[in-house]
Tab-separated table of C-alpha atoms in Angstrom:
chain	number	residue	atom	x	y	z
A	1	MET	CA	20.325	32.822	-0.330
A	2	LYS	CA	23.039	31.126	-2.366
A	3	LEU	CA	21.964	28.639	-5.012
A	4	LYS	CA	25.332	27.224	-5.992
A	5	GLY	CA	24.878	23.494	-6.238
A	6	GLY	CA	22.787	20.973	-8.083
A	7	ILE	CA	20.866	21.340	-11.271
A	8	VAL	CA	18.762	24.204	-9.924
A	9	GLY	CA	21.837	26.079	-8.684
A	10	ARG	CA	23.624	25.711	-12.003
A	11	LEU	CA	20.578	26.821	-13.975
A	12	SER	CA	20.239	29.824	-11.650
A	13	ILE	CA	23.790	30.901	-12.517
A	14	LEU	CA	23.002	30.427	-16.203
A	15	GLY	CA	19.885	32.562	-15.768
A	16	VAL	CA	21.863	35.354	-14.082
A	17	VAL	CA	24.456	35.290	-16.902
A	18	ALA	CA	21.635	35.464	-19.450
A	19	MET	CA	20.226	38.527	-17.680
A	20	PHE	CA	23.626	40.276	-17.844
A	21	VAL	CA	23.889	39.498	-21.555
A	22	LEU	CA	20.401	40.904	-21.996
A	23	LEU	CA	21.416	44.082	-20.167
A	24	GLY	CA	24.531	44.350	-22.337
A	25	LEU	CA	22.448	44.069	-25.489
A	26	PHE	CA	20.159	46.839	-24.288
A	27	LEU	CA	23.140	49.106	-23.630
A	28	VAL	CA	24.736	48.330	-26.993
A	29	GLY	CA	21.464	48.921	-28.778
A	30	ALA	CA	20.858	52.229	-26.986
A	31	GLN	CA	24.388	53.551	-27.542
A	32	TRP	CA	25.062	52.723	-31.158
A	33	LYS	CA	21.553	52.229	-32.516
A	34	ILE	CA	22.752	49.559	-34.922
A	35	GLY	CA	21.242	46.261	-35.877
A	36	GLU	CA	18.083	46.939	-33.912
A	37	VAL	CA	16.216	44.067	-35.510
A	38	MET	CA	19.001	41.627	-34.681
A	39	ILE	CA	19.198	42.905	-31.123
A	40	GLY	CA	15.437	42.528	-30.808
A	41	VAL	CA	15.625	38.948	-32.033
A	42	ALA	CA	18.472	38.220	-29.616
A	43	ILE	CA	16.544	39.721	-26.711
A	44	GLY	CA	13.489	37.677	-27.639
A	45	ALA	CA	15.546	34.487	-27.810
A	46	LEU	CA	17.141	35.228	-24.458
A	47	LEU	CA	13.741	35.837	-22.880
A	48	ILE	CA	12.485	32.495	-24.183
A	49	ILE	CA	15.589	30.745	-22.860
A	50	ALA	CA	15.243	32.454	-19.465
A	51	LEU	CA	11.573	31.443	-19.211
A	52	ALA	CA	12.389	27.868	-20.212
A	53	ILE	CA	15.167	27.689	-17.613
A	54	GLY	CA	12.900	29.160	-14.953
A	55	GLY	CA	10.151	26.691	-15.800
A	56	ALA	CA	12.557	23.753	-15.708
A	57	MET	CA	13.903	24.884	-12.328
A	58	LEU	CA	10.434	25.184	-10.833
A	59	TRP	CA	9.419	21.779	-12.201
A	60	TYR	CA	12.530	20.027	-10.857
A	61	ALA	CA	12.471	21.780	-7.472
A	62	ASN	CA	8.799	20.871	-7.096
A	63	LYS	CA	9.372	17.226	-8.041
A	64	HIS	CA	12.644	16.727	-6.115
A	65	PRO	CA	12.718	19.402	-3.391
A	66	GLU	CA	15.249	17.649	-1.181
A	67	THR	CA	17.877	17.110	-3.883
A	68	ALA	CA	17.318	20.163	-6.087
A	69	LEU	CA	20.404	21.966	-4.795
A	70	MET	CA	22.636	18.920	-4.376
A	71	GLU	CA	25.576	17.803	-6.514
A	72	GLY	CA	25.796	14.170	-7.679
A	73	ALA	CA	27.917	12.996	-4.750
A	74	GLU	CA	25.701	14.851	-2.299
A	75	VAL	CA	22.607	13.148	-3.703
A	76	LEU	CA	24.256	9.770	-3.101
A	77	VAL	CA	25.163	10.701	0.486
A	78	HIS	CA	21.615	11.969	0.985
A	79	LYS	CA	20.234	8.610	-0.163
A	80	GLN	CA	22.700	6.742	2.040
A	81	LEU	CA	21.743	8.865	5.030
A	82	GLN	CA	18.108	8.114	4.419
A	83	ILE	CA	18.828	4.398	4.489
A	84	THR	CA	20.745	3.929	7.702
A	85	THR	CA	20.781	1.028	10.126
A	86	LYS	CA	21.833	0.698	13.732
A	87	MET	CA	25.161	-0.573	12.382
A	88	GLY	CA	25.657	2.440	10.100
A	89	ILE	CA	25.175	3.593	6.515
A	90	VAL	CA	24.465	0.832	3.999
A	91	ASP	CA	26.477	0.053	0.863
A	92	GLU	CA	25.733	1.995	-2.308
A	93	ALA	CA	24.863	-1.257	-4.108
A	94	MET	CA	22.091	-1.863	-1.596
A	95	LEU	CA	20.366	1.435	-2.418
A	96	GLU	CA	19.030	0.134	-5.716
A	97	PRO	CA	15.251	-0.297	-5.487
A	98	SER	CA	13.717	-3.684	-6.134
A	99	VAL	CA	10.860	-5.923	-5.111
A	100	ASP	CA	11.359	-8.359	-2.237
A	101	GLU	CA	12.457	-11.451	-4.125
A	102	THR	CA	11.550	-13.699	-1.183
A	103	MET	CA	7.857	-12.808	-1.576
A	104	PRO	CA	5.449	-13.884	-4.315
A	105	VAL	CA	6.039	-11.840	-7.452
A	106	ILE	CA	3.135	-9.508	-8.228
A	107	GLU	CA	2.692	-8.563	-11.860
A	108	VAL	CA	1.569	-4.956	-12.091
A	109	LYS	CA	-0.966	-5.136	-14.908
A	110	ALA	CA	-4.214	-3.936	-13.342
A	111	THR	CA	-6.805	-2.326	-15.583
A	112	GLN	CA	-8.275	1.065	-14.742
A	113	SER	CA	-11.471	-0.606	-13.521
A	114	ASP	CA	-9.388	-2.826	-11.233
A	115	LEU	CA	-7.691	0.260	-9.854
A	116	ASP	CA	-11.000	2.060	-9.340
A	117	ALA	CA	-12.795	-0.900	-7.730
A	118	LEU	CA	-13.766	-0.191	-4.129
A	119	ASP	CA	-13.120	-2.556	-1.237
A	120	VAL	CA	-16.085	-4.727	-0.319
A	121	PRO	CA	-16.638	-4.845	3.447
A	122	LYS	CA	-16.637	-8.353	4.857
A	123	SER	CA	-20.000	-9.251	6.367
A	124	LEU	CA	-19.982	-9.286	10.145
A	125	PRO	CA	-21.220	-12.402	11.985
A	126	GLU	CA	-24.878	-12.327	12.931
A	127	ALA	CA	-25.482	-11.006	16.438
A	128	PRO	CA	-27.198	-13.450	18.808
A	129	ALA	CA	-30.965	-12.990	18.871
A	130	ASN	CA	-30.974	-12.114	22.549
A	131	GLY	CA	-27.824	-10.072	22.467
B	1	MET	CA	9.695	-12.648	21.226
B	2	ALA	CA	10.952	-9.867	18.996
B	3	ASP	CA	8.690	-7.985	16.621
B	4	ILE	CA	9.079	-5.358	13.948
B	5	TYR	CA	7.509	-1.963	14.557
B	6	HIS	CA	7.136	0.975	12.242
B	7	ILE	CA	7.975	4.291	13.879
B	8	TYR	CA	7.310	7.702	12.367
B	9	ILE	CA	8.838	10.703	14.073
B	10	LYS	CA	8.348	14.312	13.042
B	11	ALA	CA	9.774	16.857	15.428
B	12	PRO	CA	10.782	20.384	14.428
B	13	GLY	CA	14.472	20.938	15.039
B	14	LEU	CA	15.192	17.237	15.446
B	15	ALA	CA	17.356	15.753	12.694
B	16	SER	CA	16.766	12.135	11.718
B	17	ASP	CA	20.333	11.316	12.785
B	18	ASP	CA	20.211	13.304	16.013
B	19	PRO	CA	22.353	11.535	18.661
B	20	VAL	CA	19.542	11.873	21.213
B	21	LEU	CA	17.252	9.950	18.883
B	22	ASP	CA	19.921	7.401	17.977
B	23	LYS	CA	20.546	6.725	21.656
B	24	ARG	CA	16.888	5.839	22.227
B	25	LEU	CA	16.597	3.806	19.026
B	26	ASN	CA	19.784	1.912	19.814
B	27	THR	CA	17.985	0.276	22.720
B	28	ALA	CA	16.321	-1.886	20.058
B	29	LEU	CA	17.881	-5.109	18.800
B	30	ASP	CA	18.231	-3.400	15.433
B	31	TRP	CA	16.671	-0.627	13.370
B	32	ILE	CA	16.744	0.783	9.867
B	33	ARG	CA	15.789	4.284	8.785
B	34	TYR	CA	14.317	4.043	5.302
B	35	GLY	CA	13.115	7.629	4.958
B	36	ASP	CA	13.754	10.992	6.532
B	37	GLN	CA	11.306	10.329	9.346
B	38	CYS	CA	10.531	6.609	9.145
B	39	TRP	CA	12.140	3.676	10.958
B	40	LEU	CA	11.631	-0.059	11.174
B	41	VAL	CA	12.634	-1.308	14.588
B	42	HIS	CA	13.347	-4.922	15.565
B	43	THR	CA	12.563	-5.037	19.231
B	44	THR	CA	11.439	-7.095	22.194
B	45	SER	CA	9.674	-4.023	23.639
B	46	ASP	CA	6.070	-3.178	22.859
B	47	ALA	CA	4.493	-0.011	21.468
B	48	ALA	CA	3.846	1.394	24.943
B	49	LYS	CA	7.511	1.050	25.853
B	50	TRP	CA	8.572	2.767	22.642
B	51	TYR	CA	6.110	5.546	23.322
B	52	GLN	CA	7.714	6.036	26.741
B	53	ARG	CA	11.149	6.149	25.145
B	54	LEU	CA	10.367	8.553	22.330
B	55	ALA	CA	7.449	10.711	23.443
B	56	PRO	CA	9.527	13.054	25.637
B	57	ILE	CA	11.760	13.941	22.667
B	58	VAL	CA	8.842	14.504	20.324
B	59	LYS	CA	6.416	16.224	22.672
B	60	ALA	CA	9.057	18.710	23.824
B	61	ARG	CA	9.351	19.868	20.208
B	62	GLY	CA	5.675	19.883	19.392
B	63	GLY	CA	6.054	17.051	16.899
B	64	ASN	CA	4.292	13.805	15.997
B	65	LEU	CA	5.026	10.210	16.882
B	66	PHE	CA	3.415	7.105	15.414
B	67	ILE	CA	4.284	3.564	16.501
B	68	ILE	CA	2.645	0.480	15.044
B	69	LYS	CA	3.473	-3.227	15.045
B	70	LEU	CA	3.966	-4.733	11.607
B	71	ASP	CA	3.149	-8.114	10.192
B	72	PRO	CA	6.271	-8.677	8.073
B	73	THR	CA	4.876	-11.843	6.517
B	74	LYS	CA	2.615	-9.626	4.393
B	75	ARG	CA	4.838	-7.249	2.512
B	76	GLN	CA	5.296	-5.972	-1.024
B	77	GLY	CA	6.871	-2.886	-2.468
B	78	TRP	CA	9.631	-1.230	-4.433
B	79	MET	CA	12.342	-0.358	-1.963
B	80	PRO	CA	16.128	-0.356	-1.725
B	81	LYS	CA	17.495	-3.888	-1.411
B	82	SER	CA	18.921	-2.992	1.990
B	83	VAL	CA	15.382	-2.665	3.361
B	84	TRP	CA	14.357	-6.142	2.215
B	85	LYS	CA	17.612	-7.602	3.500
B	86	TRP	CA	17.108	-5.912	6.867
B	87	ILE	CA	13.610	-7.384	7.216
B	88	LYS	CA	14.863	-10.827	6.193
B	89	ASP	CA	17.741	-10.653	8.688
B	90	ALA	CA	15.460	-9.417	11.459
B	91	ARG	CA	12.996	-12.267	10.872
B	92	SER	CA	15.780	-14.830	10.797
B	93	THR	CA	17.026	-13.676	14.193
B	94	GLN	CA	13.762	-14.003	16.089
B	95	ILE	CA	14.402	-14.048	19.827
């Protein structure tokens, strides 16, 4: 599978390059046996970088799976394709999220207890005595 | 009288912009797709009619189909402006 595009694709390429550099350092260290401490430090730093890149890739791909491999322009097209009408794709300016300004404005300032409060069922009308 | 319905379609192998799907949806007065599998449809047909139109496509692929009439007078959210404009336009062109 090719991972060329998007932030995940680019970080993948960076990760592969880092692995080659790591391999090169191993070979240099084995052949000339010089600066072993420095090579060890460099290998350690590369491992940390590789782990950080891997973690960032997993986080982003998990949070944005549909756009993880897309370039900027592709992300825009993806958004436009999502918002499509019978008449066609909508303008980029109309993709910006907002509230519906024609409806009453709701201030989002609920407390945790408000958020946790359960719905109270409305009482049903009394059934007729004979029914 | 035209109403607004929410339609959810999930069918393996069926893209959201599949021409077969577009052809059926284009029988509505208007529609907007606001997510990969979600549409708002401005229509004079009822849910049963929409089920007849869309079920063959979905059932053949082992997917899911959900159609429900909306009350657009009660709405709130955080959506692209195009969605709000579409609802406003649909309500202003009641037939």
